[in-house]
PDB file of C-alpha atoms and ligand atoms in Angstrom:
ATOM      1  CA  UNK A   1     -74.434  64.500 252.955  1.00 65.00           C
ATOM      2  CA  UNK A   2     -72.616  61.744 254.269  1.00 70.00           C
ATOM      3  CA  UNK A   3     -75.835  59.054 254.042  1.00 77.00           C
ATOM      4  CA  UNK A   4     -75.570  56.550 251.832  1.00 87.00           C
ATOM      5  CA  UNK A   5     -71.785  56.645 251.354  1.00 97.00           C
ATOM      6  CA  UNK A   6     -69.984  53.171 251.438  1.00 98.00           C
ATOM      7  CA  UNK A   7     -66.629  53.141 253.405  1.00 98.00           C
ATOM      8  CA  UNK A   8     -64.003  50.250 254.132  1.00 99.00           C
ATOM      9  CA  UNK A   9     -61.614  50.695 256.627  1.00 99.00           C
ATOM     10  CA  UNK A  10     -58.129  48.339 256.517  1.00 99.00           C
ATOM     11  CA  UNK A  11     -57.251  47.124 259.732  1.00 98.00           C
ATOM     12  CA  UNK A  12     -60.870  47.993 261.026  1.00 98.00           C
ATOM     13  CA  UNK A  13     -61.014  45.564 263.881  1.00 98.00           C
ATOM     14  CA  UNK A  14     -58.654  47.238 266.105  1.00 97.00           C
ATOM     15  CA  UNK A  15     -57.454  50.467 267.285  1.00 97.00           C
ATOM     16  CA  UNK A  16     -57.792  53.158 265.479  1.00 98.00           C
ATOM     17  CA  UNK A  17     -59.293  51.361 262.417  1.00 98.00           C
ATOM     18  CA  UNK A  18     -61.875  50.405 264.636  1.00 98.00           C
ATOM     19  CA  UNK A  19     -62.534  53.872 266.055  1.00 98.00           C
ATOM     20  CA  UNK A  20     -62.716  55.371 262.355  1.00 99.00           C
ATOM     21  CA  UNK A  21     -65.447  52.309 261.553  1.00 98.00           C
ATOM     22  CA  UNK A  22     -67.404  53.208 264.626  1.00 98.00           C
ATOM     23  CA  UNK A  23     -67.741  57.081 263.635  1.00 98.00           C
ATOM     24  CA  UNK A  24     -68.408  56.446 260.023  1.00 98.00           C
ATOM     25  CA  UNK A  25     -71.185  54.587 260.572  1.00 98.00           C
ATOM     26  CA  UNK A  26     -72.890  57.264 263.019  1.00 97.00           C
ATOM     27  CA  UNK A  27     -71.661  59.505 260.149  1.00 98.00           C
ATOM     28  CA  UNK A  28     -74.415  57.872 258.184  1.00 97.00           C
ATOM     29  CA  UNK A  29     -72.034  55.631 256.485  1.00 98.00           C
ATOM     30  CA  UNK A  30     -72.347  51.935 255.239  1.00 98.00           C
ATOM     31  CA  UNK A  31     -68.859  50.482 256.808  1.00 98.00           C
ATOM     32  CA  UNK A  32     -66.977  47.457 256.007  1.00 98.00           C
ATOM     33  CA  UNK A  33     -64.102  46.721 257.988  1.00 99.00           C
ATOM     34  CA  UNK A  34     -61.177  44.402 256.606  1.00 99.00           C
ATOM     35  CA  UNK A  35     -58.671  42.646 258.379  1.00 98.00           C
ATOM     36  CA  UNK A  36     -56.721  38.969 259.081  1.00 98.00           C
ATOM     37  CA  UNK A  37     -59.776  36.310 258.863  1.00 98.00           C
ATOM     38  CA  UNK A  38     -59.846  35.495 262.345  1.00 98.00           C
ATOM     39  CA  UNK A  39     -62.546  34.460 265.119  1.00 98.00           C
ATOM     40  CA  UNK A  40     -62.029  37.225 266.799  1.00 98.00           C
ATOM     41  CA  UNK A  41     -61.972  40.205 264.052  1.00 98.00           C
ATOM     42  CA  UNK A  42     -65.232  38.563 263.224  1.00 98.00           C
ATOM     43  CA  UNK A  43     -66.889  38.545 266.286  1.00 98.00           C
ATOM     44  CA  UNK A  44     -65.602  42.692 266.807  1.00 98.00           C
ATOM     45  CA  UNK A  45     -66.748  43.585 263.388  1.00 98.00           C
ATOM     46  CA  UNK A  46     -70.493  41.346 263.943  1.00 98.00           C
ATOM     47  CA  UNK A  47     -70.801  43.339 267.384  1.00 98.00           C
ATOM     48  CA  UNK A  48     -70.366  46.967 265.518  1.00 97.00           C
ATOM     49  CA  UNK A  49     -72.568  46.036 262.923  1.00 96.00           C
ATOM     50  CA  UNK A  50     -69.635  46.310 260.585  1.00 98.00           C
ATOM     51  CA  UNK A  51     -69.263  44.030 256.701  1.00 98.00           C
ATOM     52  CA  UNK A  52     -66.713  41.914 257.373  1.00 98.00           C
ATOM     53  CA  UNK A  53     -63.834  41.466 254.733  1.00 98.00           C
ATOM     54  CA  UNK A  54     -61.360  39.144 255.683  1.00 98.00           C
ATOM     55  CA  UNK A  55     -58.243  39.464 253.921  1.00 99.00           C
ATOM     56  CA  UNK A  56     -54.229  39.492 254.291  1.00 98.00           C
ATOM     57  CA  UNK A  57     -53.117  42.616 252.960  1.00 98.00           C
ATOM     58  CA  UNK A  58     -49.439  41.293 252.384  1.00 98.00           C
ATOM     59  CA  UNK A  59     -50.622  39.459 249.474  1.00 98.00           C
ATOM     60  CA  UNK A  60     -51.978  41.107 245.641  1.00 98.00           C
ATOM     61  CA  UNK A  61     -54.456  38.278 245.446  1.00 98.00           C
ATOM     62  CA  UNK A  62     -56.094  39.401 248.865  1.00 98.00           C
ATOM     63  CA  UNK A  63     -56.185  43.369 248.113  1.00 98.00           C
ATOM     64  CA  UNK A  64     -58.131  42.226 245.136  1.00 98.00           C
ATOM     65  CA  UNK A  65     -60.515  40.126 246.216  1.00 98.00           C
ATOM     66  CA  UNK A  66     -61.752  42.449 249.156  1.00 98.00           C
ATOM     67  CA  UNK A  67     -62.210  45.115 246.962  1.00 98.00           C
ATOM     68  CA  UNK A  68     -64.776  42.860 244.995  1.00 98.00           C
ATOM     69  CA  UNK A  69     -66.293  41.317 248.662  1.00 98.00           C
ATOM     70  CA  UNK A  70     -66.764  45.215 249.885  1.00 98.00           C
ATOM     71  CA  UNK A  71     -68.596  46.261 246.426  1.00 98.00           C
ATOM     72  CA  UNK A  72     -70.789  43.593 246.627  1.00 98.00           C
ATOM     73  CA  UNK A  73     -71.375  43.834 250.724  1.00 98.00           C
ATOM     74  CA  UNK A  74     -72.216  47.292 250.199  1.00 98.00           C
ATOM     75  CA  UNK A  75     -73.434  48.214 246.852  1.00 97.00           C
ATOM     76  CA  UNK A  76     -70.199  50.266 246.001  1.00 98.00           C
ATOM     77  CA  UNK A  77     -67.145  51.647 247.612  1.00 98.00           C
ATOM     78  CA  UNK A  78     -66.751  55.438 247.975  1.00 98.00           C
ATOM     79  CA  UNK A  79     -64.177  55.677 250.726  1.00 98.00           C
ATOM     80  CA  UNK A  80     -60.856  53.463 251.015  1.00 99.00           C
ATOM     81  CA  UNK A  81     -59.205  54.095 254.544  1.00 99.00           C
ATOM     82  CA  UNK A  82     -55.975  52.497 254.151  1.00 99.00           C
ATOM     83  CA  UNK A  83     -54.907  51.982 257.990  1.00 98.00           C
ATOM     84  CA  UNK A  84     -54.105  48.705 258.648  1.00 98.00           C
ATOM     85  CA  UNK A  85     -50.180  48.116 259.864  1.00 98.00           C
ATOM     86  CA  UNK A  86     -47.900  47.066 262.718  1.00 96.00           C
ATOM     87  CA  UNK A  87     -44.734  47.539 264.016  1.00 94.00           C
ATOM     88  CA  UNK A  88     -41.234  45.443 264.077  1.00 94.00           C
ATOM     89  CA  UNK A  89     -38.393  46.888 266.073  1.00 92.00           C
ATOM     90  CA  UNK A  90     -34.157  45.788 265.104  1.00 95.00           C
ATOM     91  CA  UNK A  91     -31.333  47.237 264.138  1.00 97.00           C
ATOM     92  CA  UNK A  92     -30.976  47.252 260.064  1.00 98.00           C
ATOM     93  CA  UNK A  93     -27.856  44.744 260.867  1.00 98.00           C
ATOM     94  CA  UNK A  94     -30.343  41.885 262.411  1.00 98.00           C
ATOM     95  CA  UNK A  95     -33.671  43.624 260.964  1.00 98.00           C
ATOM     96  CA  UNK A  96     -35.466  40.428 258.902  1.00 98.00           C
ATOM     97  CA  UNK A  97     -36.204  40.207 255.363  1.00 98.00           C
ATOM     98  CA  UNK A  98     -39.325  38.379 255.194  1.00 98.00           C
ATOM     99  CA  UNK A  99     -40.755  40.791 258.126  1.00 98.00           C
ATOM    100  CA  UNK A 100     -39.329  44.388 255.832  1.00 98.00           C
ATOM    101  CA  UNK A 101     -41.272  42.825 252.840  1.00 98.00           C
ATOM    102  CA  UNK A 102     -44.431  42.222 254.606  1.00 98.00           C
ATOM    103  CA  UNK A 103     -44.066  45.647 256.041  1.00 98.00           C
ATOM    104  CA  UNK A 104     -43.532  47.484 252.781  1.00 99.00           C
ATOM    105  CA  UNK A 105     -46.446  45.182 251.394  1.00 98.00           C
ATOM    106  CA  UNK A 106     -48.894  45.594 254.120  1.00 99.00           C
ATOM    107  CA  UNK A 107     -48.373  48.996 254.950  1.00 99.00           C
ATOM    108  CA  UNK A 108     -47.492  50.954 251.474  1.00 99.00           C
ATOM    109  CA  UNK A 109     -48.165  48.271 248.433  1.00 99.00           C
ATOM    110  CA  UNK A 110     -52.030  47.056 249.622  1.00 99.00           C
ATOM    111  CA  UNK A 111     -53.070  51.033 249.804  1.00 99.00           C
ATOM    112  CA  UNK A 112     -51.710  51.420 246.573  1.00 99.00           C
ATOM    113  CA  UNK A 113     -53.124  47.897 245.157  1.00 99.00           C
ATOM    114  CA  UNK A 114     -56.773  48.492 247.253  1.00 99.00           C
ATOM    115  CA  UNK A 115     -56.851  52.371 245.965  1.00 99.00           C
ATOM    116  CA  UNK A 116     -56.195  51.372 241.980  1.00 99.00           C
ATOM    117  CA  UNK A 117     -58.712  48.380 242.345  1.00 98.00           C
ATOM    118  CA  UNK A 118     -61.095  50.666 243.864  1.00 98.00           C
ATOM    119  CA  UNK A 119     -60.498  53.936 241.812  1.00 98.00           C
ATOM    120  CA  UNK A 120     -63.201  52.868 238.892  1.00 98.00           C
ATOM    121  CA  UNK A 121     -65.453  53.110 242.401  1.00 98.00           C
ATOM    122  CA  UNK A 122     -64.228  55.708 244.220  1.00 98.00           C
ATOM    123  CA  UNK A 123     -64.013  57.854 241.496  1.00 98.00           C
ATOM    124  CA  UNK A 124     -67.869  57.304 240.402  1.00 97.00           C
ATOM    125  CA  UNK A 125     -69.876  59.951 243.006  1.00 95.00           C
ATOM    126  CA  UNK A 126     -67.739  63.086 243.063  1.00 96.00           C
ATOM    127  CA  UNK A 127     -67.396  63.036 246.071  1.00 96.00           C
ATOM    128  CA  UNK A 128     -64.757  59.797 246.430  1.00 98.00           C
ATOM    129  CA  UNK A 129     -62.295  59.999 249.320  1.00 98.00           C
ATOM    130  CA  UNK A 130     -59.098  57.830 249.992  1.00 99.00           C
ATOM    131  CA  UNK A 131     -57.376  58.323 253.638  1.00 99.00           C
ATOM    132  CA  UNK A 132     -54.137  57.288 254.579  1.00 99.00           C
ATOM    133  CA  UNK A 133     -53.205  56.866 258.044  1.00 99.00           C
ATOM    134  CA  UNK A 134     -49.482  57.228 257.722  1.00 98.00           C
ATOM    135  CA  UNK A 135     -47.400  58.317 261.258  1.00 98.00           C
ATOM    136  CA  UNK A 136     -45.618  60.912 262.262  1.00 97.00           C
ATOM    137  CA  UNK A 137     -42.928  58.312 261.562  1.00 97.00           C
ATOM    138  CA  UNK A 138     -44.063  59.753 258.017  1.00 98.00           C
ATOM    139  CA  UNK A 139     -42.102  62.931 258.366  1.00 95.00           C
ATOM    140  CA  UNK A 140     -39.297  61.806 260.882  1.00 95.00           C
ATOM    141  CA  UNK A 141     -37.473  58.682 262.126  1.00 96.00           C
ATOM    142  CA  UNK A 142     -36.434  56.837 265.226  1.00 92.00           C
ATOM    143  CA  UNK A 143     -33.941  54.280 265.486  1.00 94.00           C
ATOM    144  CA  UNK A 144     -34.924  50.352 264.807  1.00 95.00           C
ATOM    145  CA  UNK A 145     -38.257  50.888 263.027  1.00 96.00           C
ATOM    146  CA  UNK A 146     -36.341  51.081 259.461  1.00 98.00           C
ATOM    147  CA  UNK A 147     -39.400  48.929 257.533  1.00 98.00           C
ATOM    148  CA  UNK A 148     -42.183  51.379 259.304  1.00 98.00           C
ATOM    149  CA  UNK A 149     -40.441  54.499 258.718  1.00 98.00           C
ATOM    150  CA  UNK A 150     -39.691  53.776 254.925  1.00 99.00           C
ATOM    151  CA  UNK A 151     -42.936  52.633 254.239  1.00 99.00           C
ATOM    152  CA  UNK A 152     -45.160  55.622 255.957  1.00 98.00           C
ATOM    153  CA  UNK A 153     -42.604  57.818 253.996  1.00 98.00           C
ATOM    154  CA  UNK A 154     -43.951  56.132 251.119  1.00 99.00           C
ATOM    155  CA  UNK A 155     -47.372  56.354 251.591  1.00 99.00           C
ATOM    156  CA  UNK A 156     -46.904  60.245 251.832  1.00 98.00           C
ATOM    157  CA  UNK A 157     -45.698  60.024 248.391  1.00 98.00           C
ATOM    158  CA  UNK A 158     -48.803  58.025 247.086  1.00 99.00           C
ATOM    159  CA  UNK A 159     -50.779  60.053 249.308  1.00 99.00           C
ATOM    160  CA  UNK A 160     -49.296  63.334 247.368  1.00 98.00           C
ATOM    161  CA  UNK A 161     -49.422  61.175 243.615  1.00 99.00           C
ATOM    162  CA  UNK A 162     -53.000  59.936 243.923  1.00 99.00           C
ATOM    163  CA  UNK A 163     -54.498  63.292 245.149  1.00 99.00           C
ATOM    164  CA  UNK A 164     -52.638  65.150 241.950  1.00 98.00           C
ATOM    165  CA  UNK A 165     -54.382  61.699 239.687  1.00 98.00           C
ATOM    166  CA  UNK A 166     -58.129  62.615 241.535  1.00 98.00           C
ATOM    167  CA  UNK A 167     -58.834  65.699 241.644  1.00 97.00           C
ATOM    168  CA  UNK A 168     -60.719  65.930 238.339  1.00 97.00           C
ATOM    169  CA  UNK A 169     -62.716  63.154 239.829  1.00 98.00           C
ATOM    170  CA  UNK A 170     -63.882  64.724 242.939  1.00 97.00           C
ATOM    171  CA  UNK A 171     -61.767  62.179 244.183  1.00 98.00           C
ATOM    172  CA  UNK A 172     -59.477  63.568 247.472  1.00 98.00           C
ATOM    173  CA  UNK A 173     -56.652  61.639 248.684  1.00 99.00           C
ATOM    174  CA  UNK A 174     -54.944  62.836 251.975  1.00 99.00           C
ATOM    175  CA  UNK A 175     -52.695  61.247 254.777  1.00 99.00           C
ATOM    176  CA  UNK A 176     -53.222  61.320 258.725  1.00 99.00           C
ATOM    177  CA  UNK A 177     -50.178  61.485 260.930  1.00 98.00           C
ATOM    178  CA  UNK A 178     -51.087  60.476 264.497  1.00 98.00           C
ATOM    179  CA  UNK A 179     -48.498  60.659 267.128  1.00 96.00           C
ATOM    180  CA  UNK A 180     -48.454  57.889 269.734  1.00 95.00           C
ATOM    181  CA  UNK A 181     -52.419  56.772 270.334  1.00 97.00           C
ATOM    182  CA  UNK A 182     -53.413  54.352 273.418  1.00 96.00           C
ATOM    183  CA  UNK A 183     -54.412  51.037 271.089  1.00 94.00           C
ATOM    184  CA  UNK A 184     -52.569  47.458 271.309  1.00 89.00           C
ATOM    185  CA  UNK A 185     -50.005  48.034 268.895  1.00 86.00           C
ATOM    186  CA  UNK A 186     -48.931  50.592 271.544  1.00 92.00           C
ATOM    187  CA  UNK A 187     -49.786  48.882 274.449  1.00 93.00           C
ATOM    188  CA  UNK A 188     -47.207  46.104 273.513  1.00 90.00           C
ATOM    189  CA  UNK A 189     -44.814  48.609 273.029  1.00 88.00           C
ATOM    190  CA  UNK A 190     -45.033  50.482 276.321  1.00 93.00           C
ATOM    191  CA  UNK A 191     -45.127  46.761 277.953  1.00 93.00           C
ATOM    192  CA  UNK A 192     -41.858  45.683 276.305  1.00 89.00           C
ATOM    193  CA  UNK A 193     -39.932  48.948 276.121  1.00 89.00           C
ATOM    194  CA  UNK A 194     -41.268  48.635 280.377  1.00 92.00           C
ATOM    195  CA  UNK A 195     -39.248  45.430 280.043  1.00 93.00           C
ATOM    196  CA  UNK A 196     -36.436  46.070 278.288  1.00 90.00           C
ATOM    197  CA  UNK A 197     -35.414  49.544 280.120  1.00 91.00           C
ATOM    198  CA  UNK A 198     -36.247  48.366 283.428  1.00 94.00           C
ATOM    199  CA  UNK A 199     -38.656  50.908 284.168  1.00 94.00           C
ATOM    200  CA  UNK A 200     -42.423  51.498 284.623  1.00 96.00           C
ATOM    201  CA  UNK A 201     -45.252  51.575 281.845  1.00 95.00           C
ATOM    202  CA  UNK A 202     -46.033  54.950 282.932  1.00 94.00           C
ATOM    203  CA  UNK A 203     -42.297  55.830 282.924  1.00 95.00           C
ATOM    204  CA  UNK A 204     -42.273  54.533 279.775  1.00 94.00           C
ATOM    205  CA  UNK A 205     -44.905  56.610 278.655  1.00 94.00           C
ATOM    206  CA  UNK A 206     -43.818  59.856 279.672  1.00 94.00           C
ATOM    207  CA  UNK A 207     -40.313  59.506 279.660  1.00 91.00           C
ATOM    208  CA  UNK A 208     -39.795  57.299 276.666  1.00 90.00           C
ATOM    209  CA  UNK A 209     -42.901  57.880 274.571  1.00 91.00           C
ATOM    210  CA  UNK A 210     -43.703  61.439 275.356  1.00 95.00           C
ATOM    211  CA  UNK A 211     -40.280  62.949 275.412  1.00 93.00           C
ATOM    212  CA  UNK A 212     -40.536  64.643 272.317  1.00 92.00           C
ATOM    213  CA  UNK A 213     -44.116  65.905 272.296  1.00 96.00           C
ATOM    214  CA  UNK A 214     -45.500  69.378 273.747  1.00 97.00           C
ATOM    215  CA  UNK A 215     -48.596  67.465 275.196  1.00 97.00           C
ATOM    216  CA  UNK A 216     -47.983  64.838 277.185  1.00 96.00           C
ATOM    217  CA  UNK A 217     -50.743  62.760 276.675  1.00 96.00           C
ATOM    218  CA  UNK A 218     -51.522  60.109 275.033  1.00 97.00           C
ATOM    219  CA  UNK A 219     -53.733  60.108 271.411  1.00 98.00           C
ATOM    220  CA  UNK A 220     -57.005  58.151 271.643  1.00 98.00           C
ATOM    221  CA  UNK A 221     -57.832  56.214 268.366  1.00 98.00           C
ATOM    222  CA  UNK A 222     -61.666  58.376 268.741  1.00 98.00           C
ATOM    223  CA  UNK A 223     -59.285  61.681 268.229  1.00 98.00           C
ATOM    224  CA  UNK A 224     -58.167  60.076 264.712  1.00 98.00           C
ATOM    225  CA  UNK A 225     -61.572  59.222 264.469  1.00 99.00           C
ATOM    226  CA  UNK A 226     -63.103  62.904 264.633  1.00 98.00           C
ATOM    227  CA  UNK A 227     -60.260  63.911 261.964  1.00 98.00           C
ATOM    228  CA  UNK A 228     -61.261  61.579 259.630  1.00 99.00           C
ATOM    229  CA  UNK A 229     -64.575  62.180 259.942  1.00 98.00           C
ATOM    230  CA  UNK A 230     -63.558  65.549 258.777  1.00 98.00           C
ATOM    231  CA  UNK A 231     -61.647  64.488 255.882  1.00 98.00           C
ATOM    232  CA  UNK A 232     -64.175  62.345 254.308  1.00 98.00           C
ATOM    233  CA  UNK A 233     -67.568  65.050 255.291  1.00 98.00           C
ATOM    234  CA  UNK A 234     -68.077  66.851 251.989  1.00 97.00           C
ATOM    235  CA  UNK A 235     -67.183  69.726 253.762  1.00 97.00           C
ATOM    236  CA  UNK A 236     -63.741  69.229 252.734  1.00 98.00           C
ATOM    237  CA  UNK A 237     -63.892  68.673 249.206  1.00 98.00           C
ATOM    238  CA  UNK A 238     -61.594  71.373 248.355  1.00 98.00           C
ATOM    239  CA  UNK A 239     -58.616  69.291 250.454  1.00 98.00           C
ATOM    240  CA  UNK A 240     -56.555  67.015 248.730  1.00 98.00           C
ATOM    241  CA  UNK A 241     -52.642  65.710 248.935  1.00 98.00           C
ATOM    242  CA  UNK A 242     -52.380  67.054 252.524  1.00 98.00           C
ATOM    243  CA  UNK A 243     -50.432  65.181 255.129  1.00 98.00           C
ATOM    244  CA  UNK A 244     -52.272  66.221 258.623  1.00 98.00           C
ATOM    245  CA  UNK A 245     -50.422  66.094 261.537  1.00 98.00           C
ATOM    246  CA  UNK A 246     -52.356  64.948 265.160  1.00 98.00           C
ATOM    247  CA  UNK A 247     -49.084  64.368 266.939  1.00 97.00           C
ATOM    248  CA  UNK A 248     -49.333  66.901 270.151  1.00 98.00           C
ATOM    249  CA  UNK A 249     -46.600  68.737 269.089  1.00 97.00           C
ATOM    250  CA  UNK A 250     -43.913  66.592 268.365  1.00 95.00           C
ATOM    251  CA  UNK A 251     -42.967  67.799 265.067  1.00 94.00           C
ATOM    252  CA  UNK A 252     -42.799  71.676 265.769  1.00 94.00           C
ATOM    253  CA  UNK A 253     -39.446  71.507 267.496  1.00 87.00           C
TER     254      UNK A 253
HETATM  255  P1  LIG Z 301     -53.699  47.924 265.886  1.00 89.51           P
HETATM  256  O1  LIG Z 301     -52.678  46.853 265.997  1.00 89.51           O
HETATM  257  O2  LIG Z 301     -54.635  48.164 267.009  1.00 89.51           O
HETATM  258  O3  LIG Z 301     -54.579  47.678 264.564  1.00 89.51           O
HETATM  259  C1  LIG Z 301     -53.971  47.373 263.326  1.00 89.51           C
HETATM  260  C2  LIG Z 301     -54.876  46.432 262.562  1.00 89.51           C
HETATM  261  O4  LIG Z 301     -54.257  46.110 261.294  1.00 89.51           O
HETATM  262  C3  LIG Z 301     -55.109  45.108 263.301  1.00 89.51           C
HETATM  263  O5  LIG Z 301     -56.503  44.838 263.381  1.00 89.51           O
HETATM  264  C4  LIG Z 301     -54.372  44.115 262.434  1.00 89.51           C
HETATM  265  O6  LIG Z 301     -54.949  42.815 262.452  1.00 89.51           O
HETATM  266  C5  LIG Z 301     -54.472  44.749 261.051  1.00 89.51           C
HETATM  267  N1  LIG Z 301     -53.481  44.157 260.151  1.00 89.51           N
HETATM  268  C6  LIG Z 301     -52.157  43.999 260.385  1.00 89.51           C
HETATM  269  N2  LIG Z 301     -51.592  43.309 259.384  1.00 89.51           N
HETATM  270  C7  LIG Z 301     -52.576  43.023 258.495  1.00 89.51           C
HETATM  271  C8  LIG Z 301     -52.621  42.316 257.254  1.00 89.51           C
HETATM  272  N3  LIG Z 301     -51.526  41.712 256.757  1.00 89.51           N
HETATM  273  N4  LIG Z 301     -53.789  42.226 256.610  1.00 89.51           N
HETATM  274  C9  LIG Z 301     -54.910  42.775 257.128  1.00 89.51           C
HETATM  275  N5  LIG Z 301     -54.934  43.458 258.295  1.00 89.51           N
HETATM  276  C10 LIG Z 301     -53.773  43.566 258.969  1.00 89.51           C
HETATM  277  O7  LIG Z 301     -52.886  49.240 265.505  1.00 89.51           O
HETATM  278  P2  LIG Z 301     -53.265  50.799 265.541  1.00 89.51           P
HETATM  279  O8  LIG Z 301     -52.397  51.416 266.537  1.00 89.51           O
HETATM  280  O9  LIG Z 301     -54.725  51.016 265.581  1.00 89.51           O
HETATM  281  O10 LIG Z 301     -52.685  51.228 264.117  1.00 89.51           O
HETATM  282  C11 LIG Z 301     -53.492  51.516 262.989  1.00 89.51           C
HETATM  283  C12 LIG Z 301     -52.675  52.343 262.007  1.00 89.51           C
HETATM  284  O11 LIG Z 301     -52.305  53.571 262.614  1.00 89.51           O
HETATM  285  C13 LIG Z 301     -51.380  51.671 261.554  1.00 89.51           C
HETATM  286  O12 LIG Z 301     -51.160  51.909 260.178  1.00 89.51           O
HETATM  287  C14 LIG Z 301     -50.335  52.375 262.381  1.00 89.51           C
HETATM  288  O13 LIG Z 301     -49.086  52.386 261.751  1.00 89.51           O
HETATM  289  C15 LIG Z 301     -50.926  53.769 262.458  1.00 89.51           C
HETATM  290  N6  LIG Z 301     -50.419  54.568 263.556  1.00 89.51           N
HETATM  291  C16 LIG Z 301     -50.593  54.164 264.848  1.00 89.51           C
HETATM  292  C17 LIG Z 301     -50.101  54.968 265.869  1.00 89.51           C
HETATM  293  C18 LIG Z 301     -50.261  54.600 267.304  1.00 89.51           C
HETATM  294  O14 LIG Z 301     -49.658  55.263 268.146  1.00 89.51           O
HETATM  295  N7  LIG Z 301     -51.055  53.607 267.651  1.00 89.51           N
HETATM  296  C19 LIG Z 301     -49.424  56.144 265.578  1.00 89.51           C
HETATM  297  C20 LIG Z 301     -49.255  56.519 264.250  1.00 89.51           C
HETATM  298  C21 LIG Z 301     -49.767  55.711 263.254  1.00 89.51           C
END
């Protein structure tokens, strides 16, 4: 079963980290979350019960250390959900430098840094899992999101890579690709896309957001959640290097 397992989840204060904390642990799961040492990821983590690990995953030093925090916190680490990330929107012409190498740091380098720290850990039960939550953004692009794009399109690839480098192990490595969810980083985006087009946040949402998809509904971070619940049950032991789409429908056209 699931008991007994120890989990940390990147970017586990918020969102959909957050949501994927919350069901591990009534999976039966000892949960760490990590994110930016703040006051307030402190206080969400101490109210869920959750290991706190606070770290900046744009720097090697960091990834490091928090694997070491979360082995001691919880006696070992048998699931790595790499999910932490955010979103800058420019043209490539005016898109910043420092803000494309945090991205590519933060969002593809720590969940290769935190999975090859862990892997002497993960790799220990037989029953090891690493999940990526990449984006849809994985598979296909938009305009002005150049550092997101290339860097869930990366994580695919290490997704794919490490799952080939497990599976002797037990060891299953597989990507989630959400569509839009309802969670800040999306919140901010309806609210200035609202701004910047001159129309409503529910315009925005449907219009905007929603075009492409069959469903027009948003994603709730607990429907990641119940996915990677899925992916880390020993139920699926026999799935590995798969790249699972939750995006109500957006890439079937
Ligand atoms: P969110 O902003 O609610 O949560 C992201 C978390 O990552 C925050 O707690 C933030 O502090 C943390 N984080 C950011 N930079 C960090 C750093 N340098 N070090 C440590 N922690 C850091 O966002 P969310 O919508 O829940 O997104 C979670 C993941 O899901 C992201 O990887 C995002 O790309 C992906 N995703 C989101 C959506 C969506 O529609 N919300 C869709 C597809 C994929």
């Amino acid at each position: 079963g699931m008991e007994g397992r120890a989990a940390l989840v990147t970017g586990g204060t918020s969102g959909i980290g957050l949501a994927i904390a919350q069901r591990l642990v009534q999976d039966g799961l000892r949960v760490a979350v990590l994110d930016l040492d703040r006051p307030q990821a402190r206080e969400v983590a101490q109210a869920h019960g959750l290991a706190f690990i606070g770290a900046d995953l744009s720097r090697r030093a960091d990834c490091r250390r928090a694997v070491d925090e979360t082995v001691a916190a919880l006696d070992g680490l048998d699931v790595l959900v790499n999910n932490a990330g955010f979103q800058h929107i420019d043209p490539i012409a005016a898109f910043p430098e420092d803000t494309w190498d945090a991205m590519l740091h933060v969002m593809l380098t720590a969940p290769f840094l935190l999975s090859k720290y862990a892997w002497p850990h993960l790799t220990r039960s037989g029953q090891g899992r690493i999940v990526n939550v990449a984006s849809i953004h994985g598979h296909v692009a938009s305009p002005f999101k150049s550092a997101y794009i290339s860097a869930k399109h990366g994580l695919i690839g290490l997704t794919r890579t490490a799952a080939l480098e497990a599976g002797e192990q037990g060891l299953t490595v597989n990507a989630i690709c959400p569509g839009y969810v309802r969670t800040p980083l999306v919140e901010g985006q309806i609210a200035d896309q609202a701004r910047t087009r001159g129309l409503t946040e529910q315009e925005v949402e449907q219009k905007v957001m929603l075009e492409p998809a069959a469903i027009k509904r948003l994603l709730n971070p607990e429907d990641i959640a119940a996915l990677a619940s899925y992916v880390v049950s020993p139920a699926a032991w026999g799935m590995t290097g798969a790249v699972l789409d939750l995006d109500l429908g957006w890439t079937a056209r």
